[in-house]
Coordinates of C-alpha atoms and ligand atoms in Angstrom, one line a residue:
M1 CA -23.4 -5.3 -5.6
N2 CA -24.2 -2.7 -2.7
S3 CA -27.7 -1.1 -3.5
H4 CA -27.7 1.5 -0.5
Y5 CA -26.4 4.9 -1.1
S6 CA -26.7 8.2 0.1
R7 CA -28.0 11.4 -1.6
I8 CA -27.8 15.0 -0.2
A9 CA -31.5 15.7 0.3
G10 CA -31.3 19.2 1.7
T11 CA -28.6 22.0 2.7
G12 CA -28.7 24.7 5.2
S13 CA -26.5 27.3 6.7
Y14 CA -26.2 30.1 9.3
L15 CA -23.9 33.2 9.7
P16 CA -24.0 35.0 12.9
A17 CA -25.6 38.4 12.7
K18 CA -22.1 40.5 13.3
V19 CA -19.9 41.3 10.4
L20 CA -16.5 42.3 10.9
A21 CA -15.0 44.0 8.0
N22 CA -11.2 44.4 7.0
R23 CA -11.8 48.1 7.5
D24 CA -12.6 47.4 11.2
L25 CA -9.8 45.1 11.4
E26 CA -7.3 48.3 10.3
R27 CA -8.2 49.7 13.5
M28 CA -7.2 46.6 15.6
V29 CA -4.0 45.4 14.0
D30 CA -1.4 46.8 11.8
T31 CA -3.1 45.8 8.6
T32 CA -4.9 47.2 5.6
D33 CA -8.3 46.1 3.4
E34 CA -5.9 46.2 0.6
W35 CA -3.1 43.7 2.0
I36 CA -5.7 41.2 3.0
Y37 CA -7.7 41.4 0.1
T38 CA -5.1 41.0 -2.4
R39 CA -3.2 38.1 -0.4
T40 CA -6.5 36.3 0.6
G41 CA -9.6 37.5 -1.4
I42 CA -11.2 38.1 1.9
R43 CA -13.3 41.3 2.2
Q44 CA -15.3 40.6 5.6
R45 CA -16.1 37.7 8.0
H46 CA -19.1 37.0 10.5
I47 CA -18.2 36.8 14.4
A48 CA -20.6 34.9 16.9
A49 CA -22.2 36.8 19.5
D50 CA -20.8 36.4 23.1
E51 CA -23.7 34.1 24.1
E52 CA -23.6 32.1 21.0
K53 CA -22.1 28.6 21.0
T54 CA -21.0 26.4 18.5
S55 CA -24.0 24.0 18.9
D56 CA -26.7 27.3 18.5
L57 CA -24.8 28.0 15.2
A58 CA -25.3 24.2 13.9
L59 CA -28.8 24.3 15.2
Q60 CA -29.8 27.2 12.7
A61 CA -28.0 25.5 10.1
S62 CA -29.3 22.0 10.7
R63 CA -33.1 22.9 10.8
K64 CA -32.8 24.6 7.5
A65 CA -31.3 21.7 6.1
L66 CA -33.8 19.2 7.6
E67 CA -36.7 21.7 6.3
A68 CA -35.2 21.6 2.7
A69 CA -34.9 17.9 2.9
G70 CA -38.4 17.5 4.5
V71 CA -37.1 15.3 7.2
A72 CA -38.0 15.8 10.6
A73 CA -35.3 15.7 13.2
A74 CA -37.1 12.9 15.0
D75 CA -36.4 10.7 12.0
L76 CA -32.4 11.2 11.8
D77 CA -30.8 8.0 12.2
L78 CA -27.4 9.7 13.0
I79 CA -25.6 13.1 13.5
V80 CA -22.2 13.9 12.7
V81 CA -20.7 17.3 13.6
A82 CA -17.3 18.5 12.5
T83 CA -15.8 21.0 14.3
T84 CA -12.5 22.2 16.1
T85 CA -14.4 24.7 18.6
P86 CA -16.6 22.4 20.0
D87 CA -18.9 24.1 23.0
M88 CA -17.0 22.1 25.7
V89 CA -14.4 19.4 26.2
F90 CA -17.6 17.1 26.5
P91 CA -20.2 16.2 25.6
S92 CA -19.8 16.2 22.0
T93 CA -21.3 19.5 20.1
A94 CA -23.3 16.6 18.2
C95 CA -24.7 15.3 21.4
L96 CA -25.8 18.8 22.5
L97 CA -27.2 19.6 19.1
Q98 CA -29.3 16.3 19.1
T99 CA -31.1 17.5 22.1
K100 CA -31.2 21.2 20.9
L101 CA -33.0 19.6 17.8
G102 CA -35.3 17.5 19.7
A103 CA -33.9 14.3 18.3
R104 CA -33.7 11.3 20.5
N105 CA -31.6 7.9 20.5
C106 CA -29.9 8.3 17.4
P107 CA -25.9 7.7 17.4
A108 CA -24.2 11.5 17.6
F109 CA -20.4 12.0 17.3
D110 CA -18.2 14.9 16.7
V111 CA -15.4 14.3 13.9
Q112 CA -12.4 16.5 14.5
A113 CA -10.1 16.9 11.2
V114 CA -10.0 20.9 11.1
C115 CA -10.9 22.5 8.0
S116 CA -11.5 19.1 6.3
G117 CA -13.8 18.2 9.1
F118 CA -16.7 18.5 7.0
I119 CA -15.4 16.2 4.1
Y120 CA -14.3 13.8 7.0
G121 CA -17.9 14.0 8.6
L122 CA -19.8 13.4 4.9
A123 CA -17.7 10.6 4.1
T124 CA -18.1 9.1 7.4
A125 CA -21.9 9.2 7.1
D126 CA -21.7 7.9 3.8
Q127 CA -20.2 4.7 4.9
F128 CA -22.9 4.4 7.6
M129 CA -25.6 4.9 5.0
R130 CA -24.3 2.3 2.7
S131 CA -24.5 -0.4 5.2
G132 CA -28.3 0.0 4.5
R133 CA -29.4 0.2 8.3
F134 CA -29.7 4.1 8.2
R135 CA -32.1 6.4 6.3
N136 CA -31.4 9.7 7.4
A137 CA -28.4 11.4 8.7
L138 CA -27.5 14.9 9.3
V139 CA -23.9 16.2 8.9
V140 CA -22.8 19.6 10.2
G141 CA -19.8 21.8 10.0
A142 CA -19.9 24.6 12.5
E143 CA -17.2 26.7 14.0
I144 CA -16.3 29.8 16.0
Y145 CA -12.9 30.3 15.5
S146 CA -13.2 34.0 16.8
R147 CA -12.5 32.4 20.2
I148 CA -9.3 30.8 19.3
L149 CA -7.4 33.7 17.6
D150 CA -5.0 35.8 18.8
W151 CA -6.6 39.1 17.7
N152 CA -3.0 40.8 18.2
D153 CA -1.6 38.7 15.4
R154 CA -2.3 40.3 12.3
T155 CA -0.7 37.2 10.4
T156 CA -3.7 34.9 11.7
C157 CA -6.5 36.8 13.0
V158 CA -7.2 38.4 9.6
L159 CA -7.9 35.2 7.9
F160 CA -11.0 33.6 9.8
G161 CA -14.6 33.7 10.6
D162 CA -17.4 31.9 12.3
G163 CA -20.6 30.2 10.9
A164 CA -22.3 27.0 10.2
G165 CA -23.6 24.7 7.4
A166 CA -25.4 21.3 7.3
V167 CA -26.7 18.6 5.0
V168 CA -29.2 15.9 5.3
L169 CA -28.4 12.6 3.6
R170 CA -31.1 10.2 2.7
R171 CA -30.7 6.5 1.9
D172 CA -31.2 6.1 -1.9
R173 CA -31.1 2.9 -4.4
T174 CA -28.6 5.2 -7.0
P175 CA -25.4 7.3 -5.5
G176 CA -25.7 10.7 -4.7
I177 CA -22.2 10.5 -3.1
L178 CA -20.1 8.8 -5.7
S179 CA -17.1 8.4 -3.9
S180 CA -14.7 9.9 -0.9
H181 CA -11.2 10.4 -0.4
L182 CA -9.6 10.9 2.9
H183 CA -5.9 11.4 4.0
A184 CA -3.8 12.6 6.7
D185 CA 0.0 13.3 7.8
G186 CA 0.4 14.0 11.4
S187 CA 4.2 14.6 10.9
Y188 CA 2.9 18.4 9.9
A189 CA 1.1 18.8 13.4
N190 CA 3.4 22.0 14.2
M191 CA 2.6 24.0 10.9
L192 CA -1.0 24.6 12.0
S193 CA -2.2 24.3 15.5
V194 CA -3.8 25.4 18.8
P195 CA -1.4 23.8 20.9
G196 CA -3.2 24.5 24.2
T197 CA -5.1 21.6 26.3
V198 CA -7.1 21.3 29.6
C199 CA -4.8 20.1 32.5
G200 CA -5.4 20.1 36.3
G201 CA -8.3 22.5 36.1
K202 CA -5.9 25.2 34.0
V203 CA -5.4 25.4 30.4
S204 CA -1.9 24.1 29.6
G205 CA -0.1 25.4 26.7
R206 CA -1.2 28.3 24.2
P207 CA -4.7 27.8 23.4
L208 CA -5.0 30.3 20.2
L209 CA -4.1 29.3 16.4
Q210 CA -0.6 29.2 15.3
M211 CA 0.6 28.6 11.7
D212 CA 3.2 28.9 9.1
G213 CA 1.2 30.3 6.5
S214 CA 3.5 29.9 3.4
G215 CA 4.1 26.4 4.5
V216 CA 0.5 25.6 4.8
F217 CA -0.1 27.2 1.5
R218 CA 2.3 25.3 -0.4
F219 CA 1.2 21.9 1.0
A220 CA -2.6 23.0 0.5
V221 CA -1.8 23.5 -3.4
K222 CA -0.2 20.3 -3.7
A223 CA -2.8 17.9 -1.7
L224 CA -5.7 19.5 -3.3
D225 CA -4.2 19.0 -6.7
D226 CA -3.6 15.3 -5.9
L227 CA -7.1 14.9 -4.8
V228 CA -8.3 16.0 -7.9
E229 CA -6.5 13.8 -10.0
E230 CA -7.3 10.6 -7.2
T231 CA -11.0 11.4 -7.4
I232 CA -11.3 11.8 -11.1
A233 CA -9.4 8.3 -11.8
A234 CA -11.3 6.7 -9.2
N235 CA -14.7 7.5 -11.2
G236 CA -13.2 7.0 -14.7
M237 CA -14.0 10.6 -15.4
Q238 CA -12.3 13.4 -17.3
K239 CA -11.8 16.9 -15.4
A240 CA -14.4 18.4 -18.0
D241 CA -17.1 16.1 -16.4
I242 CA -17.2 18.2 -13.2
D243 CA -19.8 21.0 -13.3
W244 CA -19.2 22.5 -9.8
L245 CA -16.0 22.9 -7.4
V246 CA -17.2 23.9 -4.0
P247 CA -13.5 24.0 -2.1
H248 CA -12.8 24.7 1.4
Q249 CA -12.4 28.6 1.3
A250 CA -9.0 29.4 2.9
N251 CA -7.5 31.7 0.5
I252 CA -8.7 32.8 -3.0
R253 CA -5.3 31.9 -4.5
I254 CA -5.3 28.4 -2.9
I255 CA -8.8 28.1 -4.7
Q256 CA -7.6 29.5 -7.9
A257 CA -5.0 27.1 -8.1
S258 CA -7.1 24.1 -7.7
A259 CA -9.2 25.4 -10.2
R260 CA -6.6 25.9 -12.7
K261 CA -5.7 22.4 -12.2
L262 CA -9.0 21.3 -13.0
G263 CA -9.1 23.5 -16.1
M264 CA -12.1 24.8 -15.0
S265 CA -13.1 28.7 -15.2
M266 CA -13.8 30.6 -11.7
E267 CA -17.3 30.6 -13.1
K268 CA -17.7 27.1 -12.1
V269 CA -16.0 27.3 -8.7
V270 CA -18.2 28.4 -5.8
V271 CA -16.6 31.2 -3.8
T272 CA -17.6 32.7 -0.4
V273 CA -14.2 33.7 1.0
D274 CA -14.6 37.1 0.4
R275 CA -17.6 37.4 2.7
H276 CA -17.0 34.5 4.8
A277 CA -13.2 34.3 5.5
N278 CA -12.2 30.9 6.6
T279 CA -14.7 29.3 8.6
S280 CA -13.1 25.7 9.0
A281 CA -15.0 22.9 9.0
A282 CA -18.3 25.0 8.2
S283 CA -16.6 26.5 4.9
I284 CA -17.7 23.9 2.4
P285 CA -21.5 23.3 3.7
L286 CA -22.0 27.2 3.6
A287 CA -20.6 27.5 0.2
L288 CA -22.6 24.5 -1.1
D289 CA -25.8 25.7 0.6
E290 CA -25.4 29.2 -1.1
A291 CA -25.0 27.5 -4.7
V292 CA -28.0 25.3 -4.1
R293 CA -30.1 27.7 -2.9
D294 CA -29.2 30.3 -5.7
G295 CA -30.0 27.5 -8.3
R296 CA -26.7 27.3 -9.7
I297 CA -26.0 23.4 -8.7
R298 CA -28.6 21.4 -10.5
S299 CA -29.9 17.8 -10.5
G300 CA -27.6 15.6 -12.3
Q301 CA -24.6 17.7 -12.2
H302 CA -21.4 16.5 -10.6
V303 CA -20.1 18.4 -7.6
L304 CA -16.7 18.1 -6.1
L305 CA -16.3 19.1 -2.7
E306 CA -12.7 19.2 -1.4
G307 CA -10.4 20.3 1.5
V308 CA -7.1 20.5 3.4
G309 CA -6.7 21.5 7.0
G310 CA -4.7 21.2 10.0
G311 CA -3.1 17.7 11.1
F312 CA -2.6 17.8 8.0
T313 CA -5.9 16.4 6.8
W314 CA -7.3 16.5 3.4
G315 CA -10.0 15.0 1.6
A316 CA -12.7 15.3 -1.2
V317 CA -16.2 13.9 -2.0
L318 CA -17.7 13.8 -5.3
V319 CA -21.4 14.1 -5.6
K320 CA -23.7 13.6 -8.5
W321 CA -26.9 16.2 -7.6
Ligands
LIG1 N1 -1.2 43.0 7.1 C1 -0.3 43.3 6.6 N2 0.9 42.8 6.6 C2 0.9 41.5 7.0 C3 -0.2 40.7 7.4 C4 -1.5 41.6 7.7 N3 -2.6 41.0 8.1 N4 0.2 39.6 7.8 C5 1.5 39.3 7.4 N5 1.9 40.5 6.9 C6 3.2 40.9 6.6 C7 4.4 39.9 7.0 O1 4.6 40.5 8.4 C8 5.4 40.1 5.9 O2 6.2 41.1 6.3 P1 7.8 41.1 6.2 O3 8.1 40.9 4.7 O4 7.8 42.5 6.6 O5 8.1 40.2 7.2 C9 4.6 40.2 4.8 O6 3.4 40.8 5.2 C10 4.5 39.0 3.7 O7 4.1 37.9 4.8 P2 4.1 36.4 4.1 O8 3.5 35.4 5.0 O9 5.0 36.5 3.3 O10 2.8 36.7 3.1 P3 2.0 35.6 2.0 O11 2.0 36.3 0.8 O12 2.7 34.5 2.1 O13 0.6 35.6 2.5 C11 -0.7 34.3 4.2 C12 0.2 35.2 4.0 C13 -2.2 35.1 3.4 C14 -1.1 33.8 5.5 C15 -0.7 33.0 3.0 O14 0.8 32.5 3.2 C16 -1.6 32.1 3.0 O15 -2.8 32.4 3.0 N6 -1.3 30.8 3.6 C17 -2.3 30.1 3.8 C18 -2.8 30.0 5.3 C19 -4.0 29.4 5.3 O16 -4.9 29.8 4.7 N7 -4.4 28.9 6.5 C20 -5.5 28.7 6.9 C21 -5.7 27.6 7.9 S1 -5.6 26.2 7.0 C22 -6.5 25.9 5.7 O17 -7.6 26.2 6.1 C23 -6.1 25.4 4.5

């Protein structure tokens, strides 16, 4: 019987200072605040400053999570960064973050699972913690989507924002993370992608986000429904046992569909999409940090984190707080 588990000991998040409201977008593309809000639930998003890099956003969120956990950067045994918008091709954003934090020698790597990235990163770190050889792990979701958007394409540029969220995992004898459930189906790769790559010193292919919005919508609702059933069954629980749903923040209508499936009132769902828009791998830890810091999520409660993203990838982590 395994006696090593991980608990979330601290959370942190960071949003760049600049706010871009729907009203501002009205001056950039043929759209309206009303269209964006009724279709997506988004009112505004944060945009990184030119000099800010993904690792800088990650650093701010990580420092807050470490402080909340009472863990020094030097005591980290593992750093996992989920991002689709790394600082550069390599080194990984996790390595760049490690040195900015002043941590040394611990393994550090990136996970690339787009909007499910934080779920993938958390599940991966939990497996390391269960080995019993790691005491403290940092898991971060950090993104600067504003740099991979076509700001002339109203069908995509209104949906995304920049930000970072982080958690510190601490080894424990009793589980905080109860179970994790990961899936992928690469046959949907073309439905949501940034098809560019670096080749021979040039960018080859279009390095901007493109998607089939209604196809993504349909897939996301079904995948999240299935995840709820799978997670609850794996833990021998009832839907009513879930105290909080912290979903990936892509679109309020996807979130509402997921809550309906759980038979859960929207009061029990953490929503930040109105203020953050879709920050991809950062959206779940950003929302989690908000609900932890304002006292909604409390000790002993069951918290379901779930997300779906490009790949397609999808996954859930069930946490006892
Ligand atoms: N402003 C005004 N009109 C717009 C805009 C805009 N920003 N964008 C599209 N339109 C127009 C379209 O051109 C279309 O016009 P037409 O009927 O004349 O052709 C009309 O609005 C309706 O477009 P639809 O695409 O049918 O609108 P829909 O109700 O499907 O909403 C949306 C589109 C919001 C993208 C929705 O499909 C969606 O949220 N999909 C999920 C996509 C998503 O969340 N992706 C994020 C990444 S994946 C993830 O995180 C899970």
